[in-house]
CSV table of N, CA and C in Angstrom, one decimal:
chain,number,residue,atom,x,y,z
W,238,MET,N,-18.7,11.7,7.8
W,238,MET,CA,-18.0,13.0,8.1
W,238,MET,C,-16.9,12.7,9.1
W,239,THR,N,-16.4,13.8,9.6
W,239,THR,CA,-15.2,13.7,10.5
W,239,THR,C,-15.2,14.8,11.5
W,240,THR,N,-14.5,14.6,12.6
W,240,THR,CA,-14.2,15.6,13.5
W,240,THR,C,-12.7,15.6,13.8
W,241,ILE,N,-12.1,16.8,13.7
W,241,ILE,CA,-10.7,17.0,14.0
W,241,ILE,C,-10.6,18.1,15.0
W,242,ALA,N,-9.8,17.9,16.0
W,242,ALA,CA,-9.6,19.0,17.0
W,242,ALA,C,-8.1,19.1,17.3
W,243,TYR,N,-7.6,20.4,17.4
W,243,TYR,CA,-6.2,20.7,17.7
W,243,TYR,C,-6.1,21.6,18.9
W,244,ASP,N,-5.3,21.2,19.9
W,244,ASP,CA,-5.2,22.0,21.1
W,244,ASP,C,-3.9,22.8,21.2
W,245,GLY,N,-3.2,22.8,20.1
W,245,GLY,CA,-1.9,23.5,20.1
W,245,GLY,C,-0.7,22.6,20.3
W,246,LYS,N,-0.9,21.4,20.7
W,246,LYS,CA,0.1,20.4,20.8
W,246,LYS,C,-0.3,19.1,20.2
W,247,THR,N,-1.5,18.6,20.5
W,247,THR,CA,-2.0,17.4,20.0
W,247,THR,C,-3.1,17.6,19.0
W,248,VAL,N,-3.3,16.7,18.0
W,248,VAL,CA,-4.4,16.8,17.1
W,248,VAL,C,-5.1,15.4,17.1
W,249,SER,N,-6.4,15.4,17.2
W,249,SER,CA,-7.2,14.2,17.2
W,249,SER,C,-8.2,14.2,16.1
W,250,VAL,N,-8.5,12.9,15.6
W,250,VAL,CA,-9.4,12.8,14.6
W,250,VAL,C,-10.2,11.5,14.9
W,251,ASP,N,-11.5,11.5,14.7
W,251,ASP,CA,-12.3,10.3,14.9
W,251,ASP,C,-12.1,9.3,13.7
W,252,LEU,N,-12.5,8.1,13.9
W,252,LEU,CA,-12.2,7.0,12.9
W,252,LEU,C,-13.5,6.6,12.1
W,253,GLN,N,-14.6,7.3,12.3
W,253,GLN,CA,-15.8,6.9,11.6
W,253,GLN,C,-15.9,7.5,10.2
W,254,MET,N,-16.2,6.6,9.3
W,254,MET,CA,-16.5,6.9,7.9
W,254,MET,C,-17.9,6.5,7.7
W,255,THR,N,-18.7,7.4,7.1
W,255,THR,CA,-20.1,7.2,6.9
W,255,THR,C,-20.5,7.2,5.5
W,256,ASP,N,-21.2,6.2,5.0
W,256,ASP,CA,-21.6,6.1,3.6
W,256,ASP,C,-23.1,5.7,3.7
W,257,GLY,N,-23.9,6.7,3.5
W,257,GLY,CA,-25.4,6.5,3.6
W,257,GLY,C,-25.7,6.2,5.1
W,258,SER,N,-26.3,5.1,5.3
W,258,SER,CA,-26.5,4.7,6.7
W,258,SER,C,-25.5,3.7,7.3
W,259,ASN,N,-24.5,3.4,6.5
W,259,ASN,CA,-23.4,2.5,6.9
W,259,ASN,C,-22.2,3.3,7.5
W,260,LYS,N,-21.8,2.7,8.7
W,260,LYS,CA,-20.6,3.3,9.4
W,260,LYS,C,-19.5,2.3,9.4
W,261,PHE,N,-18.3,2.7,9.2
W,261,PHE,CA,-17.1,1.8,9.3
W,261,PHE,C,-15.9,2.6,9.7
W,262,LYS,N,-14.9,1.8,10.3
W,262,LYS,CA,-13.7,2.5,10.8
W,262,LYS,C,-12.8,2.8,9.6
W,263,TYR,N,-12.1,3.9,9.6
W,263,TYR,CA,-11.2,4.3,8.6
W,263,TYR,C,-10.1,5.2,9.2
W,264,ARG,N,-8.9,4.9,8.9
W,264,ARG,CA,-7.8,5.7,9.3
W,264,ARG,C,-7.7,6.9,8.4
W,265,LYS,N,-7.8,8.1,8.9
W,265,LYS,CA,-7.9,9.3,8.2
W,265,LYS,C,-6.5,10.0,8.2
W,266,VAL,N,-5.5,9.4,8.6
W,266,VAL,CA,-4.1,9.9,8.7
W,266,VAL,C,-3.2,9.2,7.8
W,267,PHE,N,-2.4,10.0,7.0
W,267,PHE,CA,-1.6,9.4,6.0
W,267,PHE,C,-0.2,10.0,6.1
W,268,ASN,N,0.9,9.2,6.0
W,268,ASN,CA,2.2,9.7,6.0
W,268,ASN,C,2.5,10.4,4.7
W,269,ILE,N,3.1,11.6,4.8
W,269,ILE,CA,3.5,12.4,3.7
W,269,ILE,C,5.0,12.3,3.6
W,270,THR,N,5.7,12.6,4.7
W,270,THR,CA,7.2,12.4,4.8
W,270,THR,C,7.4,11.8,6.2
W,271,THR,N,8.6,11.7,6.6
W,271,THR,CA,8.9,11.1,8.0
W,271,THR,C,8.4,12.1,9.0
W,272,GLU,N,8.3,13.4,8.7
W,272,GLU,CA,8.0,14.4,9.7
W,272,GLU,C,6.5,14.9,9.6
W,273,ILE,N,5.9,14.7,8.4
W,273,ILE,CA,4.6,15.3,8.1
W,273,ILE,C,3.6,14.2,7.8
W,274,VAL,N,2.4,14.4,8.5
W,274,VAL,CA,1.3,13.5,8.2
W,274,VAL,C,0.1,14.3,7.7
W,275,GLY,N,-0.7,13.8,6.8
W,275,GLY,CA,-1.9,14.4,6.3
W,275,GLY,C,-3.1,13.8,7.0
W,276,ILE,N,-4.0,14.7,7.3
W,276,ILE,CA,-5.3,14.3,8.0
W,276,ILE,C,-6.4,14.8,7.1
W,277,ILE,N,-7.3,13.9,6.8
W,277,ILE,CA,-8.4,14.2,5.8
W,277,ILE,C,-9.8,14.3,6.5
W,278,ALA,N,-10.6,15.2,5.9
W,278,ALA,CA,-12.0,15.3,6.3
W,278,ALA,C,-12.7,15.5,5.0
W,279,GLY,N,-13.8,14.8,4.8
W,279,GLY,CA,-14.6,14.9,3.5
W,279,GLY,C,-14.6,13.6,2.8
W,280,ASP,N,-15.0,13.7,1.5
W,280,ASP,CA,-15.1,12.6,0.6
W,280,ASP,C,-13.8,11.9,0.5
W,281,VAL,N,-13.7,10.6,0.7
W,281,VAL,CA,-12.4,9.8,0.7
W,281,VAL,C,-11.8,9.9,-0.7
W,282,ASN,N,-12.5,9.7,-1.7
W,282,ASN,CA,-11.9,9.7,-3.1
W,282,ASN,C,-11.3,11.1,-3.4
W,283,LYS,N,-12.0,12.1,-3.0
W,283,LYS,CA,-11.5,13.5,-3.3
W,283,LYS,C,-10.3,13.8,-2.4
W,284,CYS,N,-10.4,13.4,-1.2
W,284,CYS,CA,-9.2,13.6,-0.3
W,284,CYS,C,-8.0,12.8,-0.8
W,285,SER,N,-8.2,11.6,-1.2
W,285,SER,CA,-7.1,10.7,-1.7
W,285,SER,C,-6.4,11.4,-2.9
W,286,LYS,N,-7.2,12.0,-3.8
W,286,LYS,CA,-6.6,12.7,-4.9
W,286,LYS,C,-5.8,13.9,-4.5
W,287,LEU,N,-6.3,14.6,-3.5
W,287,LEU,CA,-5.5,15.8,-2.9
W,287,LEU,C,-4.3,15.3,-2.2
W,288,ILE,N,-4.3,14.2,-1.4
W,288,ILE,CA,-3.2,13.7,-0.7
W,288,ILE,C,-2.1,13.3,-1.8
W,289,LYS,N,-2.5,12.7,-2.9
W,289,LYS,CA,-1.5,12.4,-3.9
W,289,LYS,C,-0.8,13.6,-4.4
W,290,ARG,N,-1.5,14.7,-4.6
W,290,ARG,CA,-0.9,16.0,-5.1
W,290,ARG,C,0.1,16.5,-4.0
W,291,ILE,N,-0.3,16.4,-2.8
W,291,ILE,CA,0.6,16.9,-1.7
W,291,ILE,C,1.8,16.0,-1.6
W,292,VAL,N,1.7,14.7,-1.7
W,292,VAL,CA,2.9,13.8,-1.6
W,292,VAL,C,3.8,14.2,-2.8
W,293,ASP,N,3.3,14.4,-4.0
W,293,ASP,CA,4.1,14.8,-5.1
W,293,ASP,C,4.8,16.1,-4.8
W,294,LYS,N,4.1,17.1,-4.2
W,294,LYS,CA,4.8,18.3,-3.9
W,294,LYS,C,6.0,18.1,-2.9
W,295,TYR,N,5.8,17.3,-1.9
W,295,TYR,CA,6.9,17.1,-0.9
W,295,TYR,C,8.0,16.2,-1.4
W,296,THR,N,7.7,15.2,-2.2
W,296,THR,CA,8.7,14.2,-2.6
W,296,THR,C,9.3,14.5,-3.9
W,297,VAL,N,8.6,15.1,-4.9
W,297,VAL,CA,9.1,15.3,-6.2
W,297,VAL,C,9.3,16.8,-6.4
W,298,ASP,N,8.8,17.6,-5.5
W,298,ASP,CA,8.9,19.1,-5.5
W,298,ASP,C,8.1,19.6,-6.7
W,299,GLU,N,7.1,18.9,-7.2
W,299,GLU,CA,6.3,19.4,-8.3
W,299,GLU,C,4.9,18.8,-8.1
W,300,PHE,N,3.9,19.4,-8.7
W,300,PHE,CA,2.6,18.9,-8.6
W,300,PHE,C,1.8,19.5,-9.7
W,301,GLU,N,0.7,18.8,-10.2
W,301,GLU,CA,-0.2,19.4,-11.2
W,301,GLU,C,-1.1,20.4,-10.5
W,302,ASN,N,-1.1,21.6,-10.9
W,302,ASN,CA,-2.0,22.6,-10.4
W,302,ASN,C,-3.3,22.6,-11.3
W,303,GLU,N,-4.2,21.7,-10.9
W,303,GLU,CA,-5.3,21.6,-11.7
W,303,GLU,C,-6.6,22.2,-11.1
W,304,GLU,N,-7.4,22.7,-11.9
W,304,GLU,CA,-8.7,23.2,-11.4
W,304,GLU,C,-9.6,22.1,-11.2
W,305,ASP,N,-10.1,21.8,-10.0
W,305,ASP,CA,-11.0,20.7,-9.8
W,305,ASP,C,-12.0,21.2,-8.7
W,306,ASP,N,-13.2,21.6,-9.2
W,306,ASP,CA,-14.2,22.1,-8.2
W,306,ASP,C,-14.7,21.0,-7.2
W,307,GLU,N,-14.5,19.7,-7.6
W,307,GLU,CA,-14.9,18.7,-6.7
W,307,GLU,C,-14.1,18.6,-5.4
W,308,LEU,N,-12.8,19.2,-5.5
W,308,LEU,CA,-12.0,19.2,-4.3
W,308,LEU,C,-12.5,20.1,-3.3
W,309,ASP,N,-13.4,21.0,-3.6
W,309,ASP,CA,-14.0,21.9,-2.6
W,309,ASP,C,-14.6,21.1,-1.4
W,310,GLU,N,-15.0,19.9,-1.6
W,310,GLU,CA,-15.6,19.0,-0.6
W,310,GLU,C,-14.5,18.3,0.2
W,311,ALA,N,-13.3,18.6,0.0
W,311,ALA,CA,-12.2,17.9,0.7
W,311,ALA,C,-11.4,18.9,1.6
W,312,THR,N,-11.0,18.4,2.8
W,312,THR,CA,-10.1,19.2,3.6
W,312,THR,C,-8.9,18.3,4.0
W,313,VAL,N,-7.8,18.9,3.8
W,313,VAL,CA,-6.5,18.2,4.2
W,313,VAL,C,-5.8,19.1,5.1
W,314,LEU,N,-5.4,18.6,6.2
W,314,LEU,CA,-4.5,19.3,7.2
W,314,LEU,C,-3.2,18.5,7.3
W,315,LEU,N,-2.1,19.3,7.5
W,315,LEU,CA,-0.8,18.7,7.7
W,315,LEU,C,-0.4,18.9,9.1
W,316,TYR,N,0.1,17.8,9.7
W,316,TYR,CA,0.6,17.9,11.1
W,316,TYR,C,2.1,17.6,11.1
W,317,ASN,N,2.9,18.6,11.6
W,317,ASN,CA,4.3,18.4,11.6
W,317,ASN,C,4.7,17.7,13.0
W,318,LYS,N,5.1,16.5,12.9
W,318,LYS,CA,5.4,15.7,14.1
W,318,LYS,C,6.6,16.3,14.9
W,319,LYS,N,7.5,17.0,14.2
W,319,LYS,CA,8.6,17.6,14.9
W,319,LYS,C,8.3,18.9,15.7
W,320,THR,N,7.4,19.7,15.1
W,320,THR,CA,7.1,21.0,15.7
W,320,THR,C,5.7,20.9,16.4
W,321,SER,N,4.9,19.9,16.2
W,321,SER,CA,3.5,19.8,16.7
W,321,SER,C,2.6,20.9,16.2
W,322,LYS,N,2.9,21.4,15.0
W,322,LYS,CA,2.1,22.5,14.4
W,322,LYS,C,1.2,21.9,13.4
W,323,LEU,N,0.0,22.5,13.2
W,323,LEU,CA,-1.0,22.0,12.3
W,323,LEU,C,-1.2,23.1,11.2
W,324,TYR,N,-1.3,22.6,9.9
W,324,TYR,CA,-1.5,23.5,8.8
W,324,TYR,C,-2.7,23.1,8.0
W,325,HIS,N,-3.4,24.1,7.5
W,325,HIS,CA,-4.5,23.8,6.5
W,325,HIS,C,-3.9,24.0,5.1
W,326,VAL,N,-4.3,23.1,4.2
W,326,VAL,CA,-3.8,23.1,2.9
W,326,VAL,C,-4.8,23.8,1.9
W,327,ASP,N,-4.4,24.8,1.2
W,327,ASP,CA,-5.2,25.4,0.2
W,327,ASP,C,-5.4,24.4,-1.0
W,328,LEU,N,-6.6,24.2,-1.4
W,328,LEU,CA,-6.9,23.2,-2.4
W,328,LEU,C,-6.4,23.6,-3.8
W,329,LYS,N,-6.2,24.8,-4.1
W,329,LYS,CA,-5.8,25.2,-5.4
W,329,LYS,C,-4.3,25.2,-5.6
W,330,ASP,N,-3.5,25.8,-4.7
W,330,ASP,CA,-2.1,25.9,-5.0
W,330,ASP,C,-1.2,25.2,-3.9
W,331,LEU,N,-1.9,24.4,-3.0
W,331,LEU,CA,-1.3,23.6,-2.0
W,331,LEU,C,-0.5,24.5,-1.0
W,332,SER,N,-0.7,25.8,-0.9
W,332,SER,CA,-0.1,26.6,0.1
W,332,SER,C,-0.6,26.2,1.5
W,333,GLU,N,0.2,26.5,2.5
W,333,GLU,CA,-0.2,26.0,3.8
W,333,GLU,C,-0.4,27.2,4.8
W,334,VAL,N,-1.4,27.2,5.6
W,334,VAL,CA,-1.6,28.2,6.6
W,334,VAL,C,-1.6,27.6,8.0
W,335,GLU,N,-0.8,28.1,8.9
W,335,GLU,CA,-0.7,27.5,10.2
W,335,GLU,C,-2.0,27.8,11.0
W,336,MET,N,-2.5,26.7,11.6
W,336,MET,CA,-3.8,26.8,12.4
W,336,MET,C,-3.5,27.1,13.8
W,337,PRO,N,-4.3,27.9,14.5
W,337,PRO,CA,-4.1,28.2,15.9
W,337,PRO,C,-4.6,27.1,16.8
W,338,ALA,N,-4.1,27.1,18.0
W,338,ALA,CA,-4.7,26.2,19.0
W,338,ALA,C,-6.2,26.5,19.2
W,339,GLY,N,-7.0,25.4,19.3
W,339,GLY,CA,-8.4,25.6,19.4
W,339,GLY,C,-9.1,25.4,18.0
W,340,TYR,N,-8.3,25.1,17.0
W,340,TYR,CA,-8.9,24.8,15.7
W,340,TYR,C,-9.7,23.5,15.7
W,341,THR,N,-10.8,23.5,15.0
W,341,THR,CA,-11.6,22.3,14.8
W,341,THR,C,-12.2,22.3,13.4
W,342,CYS,N,-12.5,21.2,12.9
W,342,CYS,CA,-13.2,21.1,11.6
W,342,CYS,C,-14.0,19.8,11.5
W,343,GLY,N,-14.9,19.8,10.6
W,343,GLY,CA,-15.7,18.6,10.4
W,343,GLY,C,-17.1,18.7,11.0
W,344,SER,N,-17.9,17.6,10.9
W,344,SER,CA,-19.3,17.7,11.3
W,344,SER,C,-19.4,17.9,12.8
W,345,GLY,N,-18.5,17.5,13.6
W,345,GLY,CA,-18.6,17.7,15.0
W,345,GLY,C,-17.8,18.9,15.5
W,346,ALA,N,-17.4,19.8,14.7
W,346,ALA,CA,-16.5,20.9,15.0
W,346,ALA,C,-17.1,21.8,16.1
W,347,GLN,N,-18.4,22.0,16.1
W,347,GLN,CA,-19.0,22.9,17.2
W,347,GLN,C,-18.8,22.3,18.6
W,348,GLY,N,-19.1,21.0,18.6
W,348,GLY,CA,-19.0,20.3,19.9
W,348,GLY,C,-17.6,20.2,20.4
W,349,ALA,N,-16.6,20.0,19.5
W,349,ALA,CA,-15.2,19.9,19.8
W,349,ALA,C,-14.7,21.3,20.2
W,350,SER,N,-15.2,22.3,19.6
W,350,SER,CA,-14.8,23.7,19.9
W,350,SER,C,-15.2,24.1,21.3
W,351,VAL,N,-16.4,23.7,21.7
W,351,VAL,CA,-16.9,24.0,23.1
W,351,VAL,C,-16.0,23.3,24.1
W,352,ALA,N,-15.7,22.0,23.8
W,352,ALA,CA,-14.8,21.2,24.7
W,352,ALA,C,-13.4,21.8,24.8
W,353,LEU,N,-12.8,22.3,23.7
W,353,LEU,CA,-11.5,22.9,23.8
W,353,LEU,C,-11.6,24.3,24.6
W,354,LEU,N,-12.7,25.0,24.4
W,354,LEU,CA,-12.8,26.3,25.1
W,354,LEU,C,-13.0,26.0,26.6
W,355,LEU,N,-13.5,24.9,27.0
W,355,LEU,CA,-13.6,24.5,28.4
W,355,LEU,C,-12.3,23.9,29.0
W,356,GLY,N,-11.2,23.9,28.1
W,356,GLY,CA,-9.9,23.5,28.6
W,356,GLY,C,-9.6,22.0,28.4
W,357,LEU,N,-10.4,21.3,27.7
W,357,LEU,CA,-10.1,19.9,27.4
W,357,LEU,C,-9.1,19.7,26.3
W,358,GLN,N,-8.4,18.6,26.3
W,358,GLN,CA,-7.4,18.3,25.2
W,358,GLN,C,-8.1,17.8,24.0
W,359,SER,N,-7.4,17.7,22.9
W,359,SER,CA,-8.0,17.4,21.6
W,359,SER,C,-8.7,16.1,21.6
W,360,GLN,N,-8.1,15.0,22.3
W,360,GLN,CA,-8.8,13.7,22.3
W,360,GLN,C,-10.1,13.8,23.0
W,361,GLU,N,-10.1,14.5,24.2
W,361,GLU,CA,-11.4,14.7,24.9
W,361,GLU,C,-12.4,15.5,24.1
W,362,ALA,N,-11.9,16.4,23.4
W,362,ALA,CA,-12.8,17.2,22.5
W,362,ALA,C,-13.5,16.4,21.5
W,363,VAL,N,-12.8,15.5,20.8
W,363,VAL,CA,-13.4,14.7,19.8
W,363,VAL,C,-14.3,13.7,20.5
W,364,LYS,N,-14.0,13.2,21.6
W,364,LYS,CA,-14.8,12.3,22.4
W,364,LYS,C,-16.2,12.9,22.7
W,365,TYR,N,-16.1,14.2,23.2
W,365,TYR,CA,-17.3,15.0,23.5
W,365,TYR,C,-18.1,15.1,22.2
W,366,ALA,N,-17.5,15.5,21.1
W,366,ALA,CA,-18.2,15.7,19.8
W,366,ALA,C,-18.9,14.4,19.4
W,367,SER,N,-18.3,13.3,19.7
W,367,SER,CA,-19.0,12.0,19.3
W,367,SER,C,-20.3,11.8,20.0
W,368,LYS,N,-20.5,12.5,21.1
W,368,LYS,CA,-21.7,12.3,21.9
W,368,LYS,C,-22.8,13.2,21.3
W,369,VAL,N,-22.5,14.2,20.6
W,369,VAL,CA,-23.5,15.2,20.0
W,369,VAL,C,-23.6,15.2,18.5
W,370,ASP,N,-22.7,14.4,17.9
W,370,ASP,CA,-22.7,14.4,16.4
W,370,ASP,C,-22.7,12.9,15.9
W,371,ILE,N,-23.8,12.5,15.2
W,371,ILE,CA,-23.9,11.1,14.8
W,371,ILE,C,-22.9,10.7,13.7
W,372,PHE,N,-22.2,11.7,13.1
W,372,PHE,CA,-21.2,11.3,12.1
W,372,PHE,C,-19.8,11.2,12.7
W,373,THR,N,-19.7,11.3,14.0
W,373,THR,CA,-18.4,11.2,14.7
W,373,THR,C,-18.4,10.0,15.6
W,374,GLY,N,-17.3,9.2,15.5
W,374,GLY,CA,-17.3,8.0,16.4
W,374,GLY,C,-16.3,6.9,16.0
W,375,LEU,N,-16.6,5.7,16.5
W,375,LEU,CA,-15.8,4.5,16.2
W,375,LEU,C,-14.4,4.5,16.6
W,376,GLY,N,-14.0,5.5,17.4
W,376,GLY,CA,-12.6,5.6,17.9
W,376,GLY,C,-12.0,6.9,17.6
W,377,ILE,N,-10.8,7.2,18.2
W,377,ILE,CA,-10.1,8.4,18.0
W,377,ILE,C,-8.6,8.1,17.9
W,378,LEU,N,-8.0,8.7,16.9
W,378,LEU,CA,-6.6,8.7,16.7
W,378,LEU,C,-6.0,10.0,17.2
W,379,THR,N,-5.1,10.0,18.1
W,379,THR,CA,-4.4,11.3,18.5
W,379,THR,C,-3.0,11.2,18.2
W,380,LEU,N,-2.5,12.3,17.7
W,380,LEU,CA,-1.0,12.5,17.4
W,380,LEU,C,-0.5,13.6,18.3
W,381,CYS,N,0.7,13.2,18.9
W,381,CYS,CA,1.4,14.1,19.8
W,381,CYS,C,2.9,14.0,19.5
W,382,GLY,N,3.4,14.9,18.6
W,382,GLY,CA,4.8,14.7,18.1
W,382,GLY,C,4.9,13.4,17.3
W,383,ASP,N,5.9,12.6,17.7
W,383,ASP,CA,6.0,11.3,17.0
W,383,ASP,C,5.1,10.2,17.5
W,384,ASN,N,4.4,10.4,18.6
W,384,ASN,CA,3.6,9.4,19.2
W,384,ASN,C,2.2,9.5,18.7
W,385,GLU,N,1.5,8.3,18.6
W,385,GLU,CA,0.1,8.3,18.3
W,385,GLU,C,-0.6,7.3,19.2
W,386,ALA,N,-1.8,7.6,19.5
W,386,ALA,CA,-2.6,6.7,20.3
W,386,ALA,C,-4.0,6.5,19.7
W,387,VAL,N,-4.6,5.4,19.8
W,387,VAL,CA,-5.9,5.1,19.3
W,387,VAL,C,-6.8,4.6,20.5
W,388,ILE,N,-7.9,5.2,20.7
W,388,ILE,CA,-8.9,4.7,21.7
W,388,ILE,C,-10.2,4.3,21.0
W,389,ASP,N,-10.9,3.3,21.5
W,389,ASP,CA,-12.2,3.0,21.0
W,389,ASP,C,-13.2,3.8,21.7
W,390,LEU,N,-14.3,4.0,21.0
W,390,LEU,CA,-15.5,4.7,21.6
W,390,LEU,C,-16.6,3.7,21.8
C-alpha cells in the first residue's frame, strides 16, 4: 500500500511496496511533463496502465477512454511543480480535481491526517503514518516545487 500526504505546498509519499509478506522499495513518482509528475497508490500494474493514459493525454492530447473496472483499485495524483498544487485524476475521463491542503490517501491516510491536523508538514505526516501502518515505510520522497528529497526510515 501507500501513504500520500499534502500540506498545501509539499507532497510526500512513502517508498514501500508490499506484495504478500514481501516489502521492497519502489519510486511511486513518475514524470508526466517537465512541470507535472504523477504519484501512484494501489496496484502497480493498474497504476502503470493509468499513467500511460495520462502521459498520452498530456503529450499527444488524446487517450483511449476505456471502461476498465480494474482501475478502481488505482489512484493517481498529479503534482504541478510550478504551482505546488495537487490534483486527483478521475479514472474514467482523466479529469482533474484540485485537492485541498490536508489531503491524504492510502493505507496510512488516517495517521497522516492526524499529523497534518497537528500542524506537521507532509514528510513528517508520512513518517508518523509509518509508525502506525505496517504498509507504509522504507523511506519517504517529498516534492516541493522543482525540488525533491528522499529520507530513509
